Coordinates of C-alpha atoms in Angstrom, one line a residue:
X10 CA 58.9 48.1 -27.7
X11 CA 61.8 45.6 -27.7
X12 CA 65.1 46.8 -26.4
X13 CA 68.1 46.9 -28.6
X14 CA 70.0 44.4 -26.4
X15 CA 67.1 42.0 -26.5
X16 CA 67.0 42.2 -30.3
X17 CA 70.7 41.5 -30.5
X18 CA 70.3 38.5 -28.2
X19 CA 67.5 37.1 -30.3
X20 CA 69.6 37.6 -33.4
X21 CA 72.6 35.9 -31.9
X22 CA 70.5 32.9 -30.8
X23 CA 69.1 32.6 -34.3
X24 CA 72.6 32.7 -35.7
X25 CA 73.7 30.1 -33.2
X26 CA 70.8 27.8 -34.2
X27 CA 71.8 28.0 -37.8
X28 CA 75.5 27.4 -36.9
X29 CA 74.7 24.3 -34.9
X30 CA 72.6 22.9 -37.7
X31 CA 75.4 23.6 -40.2
X32 CA 77.9 21.9 -37.9
X33 CA 75.7 18.9 -37.5
X34 CA 75.8 18.4 -41.3
X35 CA 79.6 17.9 -41.3
X36 CA 80.1 14.1 -41.2
X37 CA 82.1 12.6 -38.4
X38 CA 85.0 10.5 -39.5
X39 CA 84.6 6.8 -39.1
X40 CA 86.9 4.9 -36.8
X41 CA 87.6 1.3 -35.8
X42 CA 85.4 -0.7 -33.5
X43 CA 86.4 -2.7 -30.4
X44 CA 84.2 -5.7 -29.6
X45 CA 83.4 -7.2 -26.3
X46 CA 81.8 -10.6 -25.8
X47 CA 80.7 -11.2 -22.1
X48 CA 79.0 -14.3 -20.8
X49 CA 77.7 -14.8 -17.2
X50 CA 80.9 -15.9 -15.3
X51 CA 81.1 -13.5 -12.3
X52 CA 84.0 -13.3 -9.9
X53 CA 83.0 -11.9 -6.5
X54 CA 85.8 -10.6 -4.3
X55 CA 85.3 -9.8 -0.6
X56 CA 86.8 -9.7 2.9
X57 CA 84.1 -11.8 4.6
X58 CA 81.1 -14.0 4.1
X59 CA 79.0 -11.1 2.8
X60 CA 80.7 -11.9 -0.6
X61 CA 78.9 -15.3 -0.5
X62 CA 75.6 -13.6 0.4
X63 CA 76.0 -11.2 -2.6
X64 CA 76.7 -14.1 -4.9
X65 CA 73.5 -15.8 -3.8
X66 CA 71.5 -12.8 -5.0
X67 CA 72.7 -13.0 -8.6
X68 CA 69.9 -13.9 -11.0
X69 CA 69.8 -17.0 -13.1
X70 CA 72.2 -16.8 -16.0
X71 CA 75.1 -15.5 -13.9
X72 CA 77.5 -18.1 -12.4
X73 CA 79.5 -16.8 -9.4
X74 CA 82.9 -17.7 -8.1
X75 CA 83.7 -16.2 -4.7
X76 CA 87.2 -15.4 -3.4
X77 CA 87.4 -14.2 0.2
X78 CA 90.6 -12.6 1.2
X79 CA 91.9 -14.0 4.5
X80 CA 95.3 -13.3 6.1
X81 CA 95.7 -17.0 6.8
X82 CA 94.2 -18.4 3.6
X83 CA 92.3 -21.7 3.6
X84 CA 91.0 -24.5 1.4
X85 CA 87.5 -24.1 -0.2
X86 CA 84.8 -23.8 2.4
X87 CA 82.5 -26.8 3.0
X88 CA 79.4 -24.6 3.0
X89 CA 80.0 -23.4 -0.6
X90 CA 82.5 -25.2 -2.8
X91 CA 82.6 -22.1 -5.1
X92 CA 84.0 -19.9 -2.3
X93 CA 87.7 -19.9 -1.8
X94 CA 89.7 -18.3 1.0
X95 CA 93.0 -16.9 -0.1
X96 CA 95.7 -14.4 1.0
X97 CA 95.4 -11.2 -1.0
X98 CA 99.1 -11.3 -1.8
X99 CA 98.8 -14.7 -3.3
X100 CA 96.0 -13.7 -5.7
X101 CA 96.3 -11.9 -9.0
X102 CA 93.7 -10.4 -11.3
X103 CA 93.9 -8.6 -14.6
X104 CA 91.8 -8.1 -17.7
X105 CA 88.6 -6.4 -18.8
X106 CA 84.9 -7.1 -19.7
X107 CA 84.6 -10.5 -21.1
X108 CA 88.1 -11.6 -20.3
X109 CA 89.2 -11.1 -16.6
X110 CA 91.9 -13.6 -15.6
X111 CA 92.4 -14.6 -12.0
X112 CA 95.1 -16.8 -10.4
X113 CA 95.5 -18.0 -6.9
X114 CA 99.3 -17.9 -7.2
X115 CA 101.8 -16.9 -9.8
X116 CA 102.3 -20.4 -11.0
X117 CA 98.8 -21.6 -10.7
X118 CA 96.2 -22.2 -13.4
X119 CA 94.3 -19.2 -14.8
X120 CA 90.5 -18.9 -14.4
X121 CA 88.6 -16.7 -16.7
X122 CA 85.6 -14.5 -15.8
X123 CA 83.4 -12.1 -17.7
X124 CA 82.5 -9.7 -14.9
X125 CA 83.9 -8.8 -11.4
X126 CA 82.0 -7.6 -8.4
X127 CA 84.5 -6.2 -5.8
X128 CA 83.2 -5.9 -2.2
X129 CA 86.6 -5.4 -0.6
X130 CA 87.4 -2.6 1.7
X131 CA 90.4 -1.8 -0.6
X132 CA 89.3 -2.2 -4.2
X133 CA 91.5 -4.4 -6.4
X134 CA 91.7 -1.9 -9.2
X135 CA 92.3 1.8 -8.4
X136 CA 91.8 3.3 -11.9
X137 CA 89.9 6.6 -11.7
X138 CA 87.6 5.4 -14.4
X139 CA 86.6 1.8 -13.5
X140 CA 87.2 -0.6 -16.4
X141 CA 84.2 -2.0 -18.2
X142 CA 82.7 -5.1 -16.4
X143 CA 84.4 -4.2 -13.0
X144 CA 82.2 -3.0 -10.2
X145 CA 83.5 -2.0 -6.8
X146 CA 81.0 -1.4 -4.0
X147 CA 81.0 -1.6 -0.2
X148 CA 79.1 -4.7 0.9
X149 CA 76.8 -2.7 3.2
X150 CA 76.1 0.0 0.6
X151 CA 72.6 0.5 -0.9
X152 CA 74.4 0.5 -4.2
X153 CA 74.7 -3.3 -4.0
X154 CA 71.3 -3.6 -5.6
X155 CA 72.4 -1.4 -8.5
X156 CA 75.5 -3.6 -9.0
X157 CA 73.4 -6.7 -9.2
X158 CA 71.3 -5.1 -11.9
X159 CA 74.3 -3.8 -13.8
X160 CA 76.0 -7.2 -13.9
X161 CA 72.9 -8.7 -15.5
X162 CA 72.8 -5.9 -18.1
X163 CA 76.5 -6.4 -19.0
X164 CA 76.2 -9.9 -20.6
X165 CA 76.1 -10.3 -24.3
X166 CA 78.0 -8.6 -27.2
X167 CA 79.0 -5.0 -27.0
X168 CA 81.1 -2.6 -29.1
X169 CA 82.7 0.8 -28.7
X170 CA 84.8 3.1 -30.9
X171 CA 88.5 2.7 -31.1
X172 CA 89.3 6.2 -29.8
X173 CA 92.9 6.6 -30.5
X174 CA 95.7 6.3 -33.1
X175 CA 99.3 5.8 -32.0
X176 CA 102.4 6.2 -34.1
X177 CA 105.4 4.8 -32.2
X178 CA 107.8 6.3 -34.6
X179 CA 106.8 9.8 -33.4
X180 CA 106.8 8.9 -29.7
X181 CA 109.4 10.7 -27.6
X182 CA 108.8 8.4 -24.6
X183 CA 112.6 7.4 -24.6
X184 CA 115.6 6.3 -26.6
X185 CA 118.8 4.5 -25.8
X186 CA 118.0 4.0 -22.1
X187 CA 116.9 7.7 -21.6
X188 CA 113.3 8.5 -20.6
X189 CA 111.9 11.8 -21.7
X190 CA 108.1 11.7 -21.6
X191 CA 105.4 10.0 -19.5
X192 CA 102.6 12.5 -20.0
X193 CA 100.0 10.2 -21.5
X194 CA 100.6 7.5 -18.9
X195 CA 100.2 9.9 -16.0
X196 CA 97.1 11.6 -17.5
X197 CA 95.0 8.5 -18.6
X198 CA 92.2 8.1 -16.1
X199 CA 91.4 4.6 -17.2
X200 CA 94.8 3.0 -16.7
X201 CA 94.8 2.0 -20.4
X202 CA 98.4 3.1 -21.2
X203 CA 101.5 1.2 -20.2
X204 CA 104.9 2.7 -20.4
X205 CA 107.6 0.6 -22.2
X206 CA 111.2 1.4 -22.7
X207 CA 110.9 3.6 -25.9
X208 CA 107.2 3.7 -26.5
X209 CA 103.9 3.2 -24.8
X210 CA 101.2 0.5 -25.3
X211 CA 97.5 1.2 -25.2
X212 CA 95.0 -1.5 -24.3
X213 CA 92.0 -0.8 -26.6
X214 CA 89.7 -2.7 -24.3
X215 CA 90.5 -0.5 -21.3
X216 CA 90.5 2.8 -23.3
X217 CA 87.3 4.8 -22.6
X218 CA 87.9 7.7 -24.9
X219 CA 89.2 10.3 -22.4
X220 CA 91.4 11.7 -25.1
X221 CA 93.6 13.6 -22.7
X222 CA 96.5 11.3 -23.9
X223 CA 96.3 13.0 -27.3
X224 CA 95.9 16.4 -25.8
X225 CA 99.1 16.2 -23.7
X226 CA 101.2 14.3 -26.3
X227 CA 103.8 16.8 -27.4
X228 CA 104.5 15.5 -30.8
X229 CA 101.3 14.0 -32.1
X230 CA 102.3 10.3 -31.7
X231 CA 99.0 9.8 -29.9
X232 CA 96.0 11.3 -31.8
X233 CA 92.3 11.2 -31.1
X234 CA 90.3 9.3 -33.7
X235 CA 86.7 9.9 -32.7
X236 CA 86.6 12.4 -34.2
X237 CA 90.0 13.0 -35.8
X238 CA 91.7 16.3 -35.3
X239 CA 90.9 17.1 -38.9
X240 CA 87.2 16.3 -38.4
X241 CA 86.9 18.3 -35.2
X242 CA 88.6 21.4 -36.8
X243 CA 86.3 21.1 -39.9
X244 CA 83.2 21.1 -37.6
X245 CA 84.6 24.0 -35.6
X246 CA 85.3 26.1 -38.6
X247 CA 81.8 25.4 -40.0
X248 CA 80.2 26.4 -36.7
X249 CA 82.0 29.8 -36.5
X250 CA 81.7 30.6 -40.2
X251 CA 77.9 30.0 -40.2
X252 CA 77.4 31.9 -36.9
X253 CA 79.3 34.9 -38.3
X254 CA 77.6 34.7 -41.7
X255 CA 74.2 34.7 -40.0
X256 CA 74.9 37.9 -38.2
X257 CA 76.1 36.5 -34.9
X258 CA 78.5 38.5 -32.7
X259 CA 81.0 37.9 -30.0
X260 CA 81.0 34.1 -30.3
X261 CA 81.9 32.1 -27.2
X262 CA 82.7 28.4 -27.9
X263 CA 81.7 26.1 -25.0
X264 CA 83.5 22.7 -25.1
X265 CA 81.5 20.2 -23.2
X266 CA 81.0 16.4 -22.7
X267 CA 78.5 14.9 -25.1
X268 CA 76.8 13.2 -22.3
X269 CA 76.1 16.5 -20.5
X270 CA 74.8 18.8 -23.2
X271 CA 73.6 22.2 -22.1
X272 CA 70.2 23.3 -23.4
X273 CA 70.6 26.0 -26.0
X274 CA 67.6 27.8 -24.5
X275 CA 69.4 28.1 -21.2
X276 CA 72.5 29.7 -22.8
X277 CA 73.2 33.3 -23.9
X278 CA 72.6 33.7 -27.6
X279 CA 76.3 34.0 -28.4
X280 CA 77.4 30.9 -26.6
X281 CA 78.0 28.1 -29.0
X282 CA 78.1 24.6 -27.5
X283 CA 80.6 22.2 -29.0
X284 CA 80.2 18.5 -27.9
X285 CA 83.1 16.2 -27.6
X286 CA 83.3 12.7 -26.2
X287 CA 85.3 14.0 -23.2
X288 CA 86.4 17.6 -22.4
X289 CA 90.0 16.5 -22.2
X290 CA 90.0 15.1 -25.8
X291 CA 90.7 18.5 -27.5
X292 CA 93.7 20.7 -26.7
X293 CA 95.7 23.8 -27.7
X294 CA 95.5 23.2 -31.5
X295 CA 91.7 23.2 -31.2
X296 CA 91.3 26.1 -28.8
X297 CA 93.7 28.3 -30.7
X298 CA 92.0 27.4 -34.0
X299 CA 88.7 28.5 -32.4
X300 CA 90.1 32.0 -31.8
X301 CA 91.8 32.0 -35.2
X302 CA 88.4 31.2 -36.8
X303 CA 86.9 34.2 -35.0
X304 CA 85.7 33.1 -31.5
X305 CA 86.0 35.8 -28.9
X306 CA 86.4 33.3 -26.1
X307 CA 86.8 29.5 -25.7
X308 CA 85.7 28.0 -22.4
X309 CA 85.6 24.4 -21.1
X310 CA 82.7 23.1 -19.1
X311 CA 83.3 21.2 -15.9
X312 CA 82.3 17.6 -15.8
X313 CA 81.8 14.8 -13.3
X314 CA 84.2 12.7 -15.4
X315 CA 87.1 15.1 -14.8
X316 CA 89.6 13.3 -12.5
X317 CA 92.4 15.1 -10.8
X318 CA 94.9 13.8 -13.3
X319 CA 92.8 15.0 -16.3
X320 CA 92.1 18.4 -14.6
X321 CA 95.7 19.0 -13.8
X322 CA 96.8 18.0 -17.4
X323 CA 94.2 20.4 -18.8
X324 CA 95.3 23.2 -16.5
X325 CA 98.8 22.9 -17.9
X326 CA 97.6 22.9 -21.5
X327 CA 95.3 25.9 -20.9
X328 CA 98.2 27.8 -19.3
X329 CA 100.3 27.0 -22.3
X330 CA 97.7 28.2 -24.7
X331 CA 97.2 31.5 -22.8
X332 CA 101.0 32.0 -22.7
X333 CA 101.1 31.7 -26.5
X334 CA 98.1 34.1 -26.9
X335 CA 99.6 36.7 -24.5
X336 CA 103.0 36.3 -26.1
X337 CA 101.5 37.4 -29.4
X338 CA 99.9 40.4 -27.7
X339 CA 96.3 39.0 -27.3
X340 CA 94.3 38.7 -24.0
X341 CA 93.8 35.5 -22.1
X342 CA 90.7 34.2 -24.0
X343 CA 90.9 30.5 -23.2
X344 CA 90.0 28.8 -19.9
X345 CA 87.4 27.2 -17.7
X346 CA 83.9 28.5 -18.0
X347 CA 83.9 29.8 -14.4
X348 CA 87.2 31.7 -14.9
X349 CA 86.5 35.4 -14.3
X350 CA 90.0 36.4 -15.5
X351 CA 89.2 35.7 -19.1
X352 CA 89.1 38.5 -21.6
X353 CA 87.6 38.4 -25.1
X354 CA 89.7 38.6 -28.3
X355 CA 89.7 41.7 -30.4
X356 CA 88.1 41.4 -33.8
X357 CA 90.5 39.8 -36.3
X358 CA 90.3 38.5 -39.8
X359 CA 89.0 34.9 -39.5
X360 CA 91.3 32.1 -40.6
X361 CA 90.3 29.9 -43.5
X362 CA 92.6 26.9 -43.2
X363 CA 91.4 23.4 -43.3
X364 CA 92.1 20.8 -40.6
X365 CA 94.3 18.7 -42.8
X366 CA 97.4 17.5 -41.0
X367 CA 98.3 16.4 -37.6
X368 CA 97.8 18.3 -34.3
X369 CA 101.2 20.0 -34.5
X370 CA 100.7 21.2 -38.1
X371 CA 97.3 22.6 -37.1
X372 CA 98.8 24.3 -34.1
X373 CA 101.3 26.1 -36.3
X374 CA 98.5 27.1 -38.7
X375 CA 96.6 28.7 -35.9
X376 CA 99.6 30.4 -34.4
X377 CA 100.8 31.7 -37.8
X378 CA 97.4 33.2 -38.5
X379 CA 97.2 34.8 -35.1
X380 CA 100.8 36.2 -35.4
X381 CA 99.7 37.7 -38.7
X382 CA 96.7 39.4 -37.1
X383 CA 98.6 40.7 -34.1
X384 CA 99.2 44.4 -34.0
X385 CA 102.9 44.0 -33.1
X386 CA 103.9 40.4 -32.8
X387 CA 107.4 39.9 -31.6
X388 CA 109.8 37.8 -33.7
X389 CA 110.3 35.4 -30.8
X390 CA 107.8 34.5 -28.0
X391 CA 109.4 33.2 -24.8
X392 CA 107.4 30.3 -23.4
X393 CA 107.1 28.1 -20.3
X394 CA 109.0 24.8 -20.3
X395 CA 105.8 22.9 -20.6
X396 CA 105.1 24.1 -24.2
X397 CA 106.5 21.6 -26.8
X398 CA 107.9 24.4 -29.0
X399 CA 111.4 25.7 -29.1
X400 CA 115.0 25.3 -30.0
X401 CA 118.1 23.6 -28.5
X402 CA 121.3 25.5 -27.8
X403 CA 124.7 24.0 -28.2
X404 CA 127.8 25.0 -26.3
X405 CA 130.3 24.8 -29.2
X406 CA 133.2 24.8 -26.7
X407 CA 131.9 21.5 -25.3
X408 CA 130.4 19.9 -28.4
X409 CA 132.6 17.3 -30.1
X410 CA 130.1 16.5 -32.8
X411 CA 129.7 13.0 -31.6
X412 CA 126.0 13.2 -32.9
X413 CA 124.6 11.3 -30.0
X414 CA 121.8 13.9 -29.9
X415 CA 120.9 13.2 -33.6
X416 CA 120.9 9.4 -32.9
X417 CA 118.3 9.6 -30.2
X418 CA 116.0 12.3 -31.7
X419 CA 112.9 10.5 -32.9
X420 CA 111.5 13.4 -34.9
X421 CA 114.6 14.4 -36.9
X422 CA 114.8 17.8 -35.2
X423 CA 118.5 17.3 -34.7
X424 CA 120.5 15.7 -37.6
X425 CA 124.1 15.1 -38.6
X426 CA 125.4 16.4 -41.9
X427 CA 126.5 13.7 -44.3
X428 CA 129.3 15.5 -46.1
X429 CA 131.0 17.2 -43.2
X430 CA 131.2 17.3 -39.4
X431 CA 128.1 19.5 -38.6
X432 CA 125.1 19.4 -36.4
X433 CA 121.8 20.5 -38.1
X434 CA 118.6 21.6 -36.5
X435 CA 115.0 22.0 -37.7
X436 CA 113.1 24.0 -35.1
X437 CA 109.6 23.2 -36.4
X438 CA 110.2 19.6 -35.6
X439 CA 111.4 20.0 -32.0
X440 CA 109.0 19.2 -29.2
X441 CA 111.4 20.0 -26.3
X442 CA 111.4 16.4 -25.0
X443 CA 115.0 16.7 -23.8
X444 CA 116.2 13.4 -25.2
X445 CA 119.1 15.1 -26.9
X446 CA 120.0 16.9 -23.7
X447 CA 120.1 13.7 -21.7
X448 CA 122.1 11.8 -24.4
X449 CA 124.8 14.4 -24.8
X450 CA 128.0 13.0 -23.1
X451 CA 129.5 16.5 -23.0
X452 CA 126.5 18.2 -21.5
X453 CA 126.6 20.7 -24.3
X454 CA 122.9 21.0 -25.0
X455 CA 120.2 23.1 -23.3
X456 CA 116.5 23.5 -24.2
X457 CA 115.0 26.9 -25.0
X458 CA 111.2 26.9 -25.2
X459 CA 109.9 29.6 -27.6
X460 CA 107.8 30.3 -30.6
X461 CA 109.3 31.9 -33.7
X462 CA 106.7 33.9 -35.5
X463 CA 108.6 33.9 -38.8
X464 CA 107.5 30.6 -40.4
X465 CA 110.4 30.6 -42.8
X466 CA 112.9 31.0 -40.0
X467 CA 111.1 28.3 -38.0
X468 CA 111.2 25.7 -40.8
X469 CA 114.7 26.6 -42.2
X470 CA 117.6 24.2 -41.6
X471 CA 120.1 25.7 -39.2
X472 CA 123.7 24.7 -38.5
X473 CA 124.2 24.6 -34.7
X474 CA 127.9 23.6 -34.8
X475 CA 130.4 22.6 -37.4
X476 CA 134.1 21.9 -37.7
X477 CA 136.6 21.1 -40.4
X478 CA 137.2 17.3 -40.5
X479 CA 140.4 15.9 -39.0
X480 CA 142.3 13.9 -41.7
X481 CA 144.2 10.7 -41.1
X482 CA 147.9 11.6 -40.8
X483 CA 148.7 8.6 -42.9
X484 CA 146.2 8.4 -45.8
X485 CA 144.4 11.7 -45.5
X486 CA 140.9 10.3 -45.1
X487 CA 138.6 12.4 -42.9
X488 CA 137.5 10.4 -40.0
X489 CA 136.8 12.6 -37.0
X490 CA 136.8 16.3 -35.9
X491 CA 139.7 18.3 -34.7
X492 CA 138.1 18.9 -31.3
X493 CA 137.4 15.2 -30.7
X494 CA 141.0 14.2 -31.5
X495 CA 142.4 17.0 -29.3
X496 CA 140.2 15.8 -26.4
X497 CA 141.4 12.2 -26.8
X498 CA 145.0 13.3 -27.0
X499 CA 144.6 15.5 -23.9
X500 CA 142.9 12.8 -21.9
X501 CA 145.5 10.2 -22.7
X502 CA 148.4 12.5 -22.2
X503 CA 150.8 10.7 -19.7
X504 CA 149.0 7.4 -20.0
X505 CA 151.5 4.5 -19.9
X506 CA 150.0 2.9 -23.0
X507 CA 150.2 6.0 -25.0
X508 CA 153.5 7.5 -23.8
X509 CA 155.5 6.5 -26.9
X510 CA 155.2 8.6 -30.0
X511 CA 154.1 5.8 -32.4
X512 CA 151.1 5.0 -30.1
X513 CA 150.2 8.7 -30.0
X514 CA 150.4 8.9 -33.8
X515 CA 148.0 6.0 -34.2
X516 CA 145.4 8.0 -32.3
X517 CA 145.5 10.4 -35.3
X518 CA 144.9 7.7 -37.9
X519 CA 141.8 6.2 -39.3
X520 CA 140.8 2.7 -38.3
X521 CA 142.3 1.0 -41.3
X522 CA 145.6 2.8 -41.1
X523 CA 145.8 2.2 -37.4
X524 CA 145.7 -1.6 -37.9
X525 CA 148.2 -1.4 -40.8
X526 CA 150.6 0.6 -38.7
X527 CA 150.3 -1.8 -35.7
X528 CA 151.1 -4.8 -38.0
X529 CA 154.0 -3.2 -39.8
X530 CA 157.6 -3.3 -38.7
X531 CA 157.9 0.4 -39.0
X532 CA 155.0 0.9 -36.7
X533 CA 156.3 -1.4 -34.0
X534 CA 157.3 0.2 -30.7

């Protein structure tokens, strides 16, 4: 006789098989393609003559150029005219598969290569994920044979997906000389993202689809495109809906790398594997949507591709997701697969929203549903500073309504009123980047990370500070605020250029009247 527990496990496994089949039927969004064209030009770097020996082992079809780093430097060796000795500090190398560019000095001619074999004690590139076409290996390592074979296999034409979409208008990297965010640059394991003054730049040829850039991006400027957020949410929803409809219970969603799939027969019946290009390519909006769709637990599988930067970034994102769950009164149901502290979600009414919208919109959909299902959700959930949700607070005694904060905000969370001196705020748009705080000359702004469970309150326009306008004492035109004029008058009190009454009166005039007054006889000192 079969035990009841065994029957339930068999039933869950059957429901899982149906769910996986249904999810596979959801089409994956198309994305752009990045093309590589690599010939047989190979640059071999080394610290001694073993680099020349390595080059001699390359098969026909690969043409080698050898650079041996020597503290003294030298002219090309007579033994092999293709080998050059150079000081490391005089050499430069950049590029990627099919287009590496090397120079012997900053002003020297460029030489182009398709592939690089690096036999130096200190590798030239230190990216956690080596760029395509670049192979670093110790000259006495058995792996040298493998590198020779790999170089031969990397000639020809290749393509890969364009993994990301980037909207510089939403990027909170920086404004007006202030820097607020460097998350994607720090987390990228491939070194594909370069920080510029007010935005970042992604090299599509170096990008390897880690996706952690999109996961850590606070405002959705960087989004994953293979699949899109919408596509991933659609597949996730179909998976859980089908599992539940087929009688499955206590669903656990396992997020894993596509290259390391677990065998379903080795998993508990209620564990639903969800393959992604890289574990770091999905974040809080995905995990919280999973529990909103009815998953009891969401766990991430370890991977050999997880670098320390990616792992650290994911740890922060997981802690943020758990803080949101626990703030709503739910247990910590999201984490790493080997985390014994996780607890399953209670049974809730599954959400039914689609994945339309950007990552932030989907995050709010998940949180709003969970707040509605919570037994006693508080009106406001206090959060760690790493969560990109919250408000700003303005010290009205300091604020002069100069609107520097509104000028630098790239998302329109802070805005100036057109008709009167007032500072407006839209909490749903704020990502807690701190640009407004840095730009405020009066140090009147502080950040307050939180989640407001009332959607209307979160999206409603709020007035942070307002004052009646100060009117020109000559023509009556509003041109400033009372507090700003009072501050100017106080700061210039006793100044030799503003001691006379006419000069002080001009401070209370609009720009046009000030000029007229200065040019008129009656305004002369």
